[in-house]
C-alpha angles and dihedrals in degrees: 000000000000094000119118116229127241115235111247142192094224112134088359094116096069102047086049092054095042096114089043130269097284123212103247111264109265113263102260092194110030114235110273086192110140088014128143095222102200093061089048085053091066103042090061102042080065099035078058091059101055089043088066098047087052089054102047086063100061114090120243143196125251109250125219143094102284113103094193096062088052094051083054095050083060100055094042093048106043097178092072088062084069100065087039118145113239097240097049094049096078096069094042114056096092097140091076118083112219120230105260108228121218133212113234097247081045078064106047088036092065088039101055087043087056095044090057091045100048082055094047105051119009114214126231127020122318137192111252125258123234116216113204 
């Protein structure tokens, strides 16, 4: 058969939509087709400006190399621990005090101190004992 084939599209579909039909990536610089691009210019040199006020009010973090400074923002500004990563909140949640766990002779140790000292000086005011 000396004929040459034709290309076709037959069962093309299917190998291009292997990976799956993706959404297009989202544009990163608008399209200045059809812009005048001195007024654009301008809109974005003031755009610019607010930009900067809006930013001046978020709070920030120190940055630096001491650990310590950054756990303490965190705990001064609470409303960054919101936005905390999962992996970073472990070492900040220092505000929290942790349950201390006794040990069971911890626990009969505290109770037999209180019990001689309760026999020793009773707190508060009393009425006073005759002696006959």
């Amino acid at each position: 058969h000396g004929q040459v084939q034709e290309p076709t599209t037959h069962n093309q579909s299917p190998k291009w939509h292997r990976n799956g039909i993706k959404k297009p990536l989202s544009q990163r610089y608008k399209s200045l087709k059809g812009f005048d691009l001195r007024k654009i210019h301008f809109a974005k040199k003031y755009h610019k400006k607010g930009w900067k006020k809006m930013q001046a009010i978020k709070t920030k973090i120190l940055k630096g190399p001491d650990y310590k400074l950054s756990c303490l923002a965190f705990i001064t500004l609470p409303n960054l621990g919101k936005r905390i990563q999962s992996y970073m909140a472990r070492g900040h949640r220092l505000c929290q005090p942790k349950p201390k766990v006794q040990t069971k002779a911890e626990v009969k140790a505290p109770a037999k101190v209180q019990a001689s000292a309760s026999a020793q000086a009773p707190k508060g005011p009393q009425a006073p004992v005759k002696t006959p």
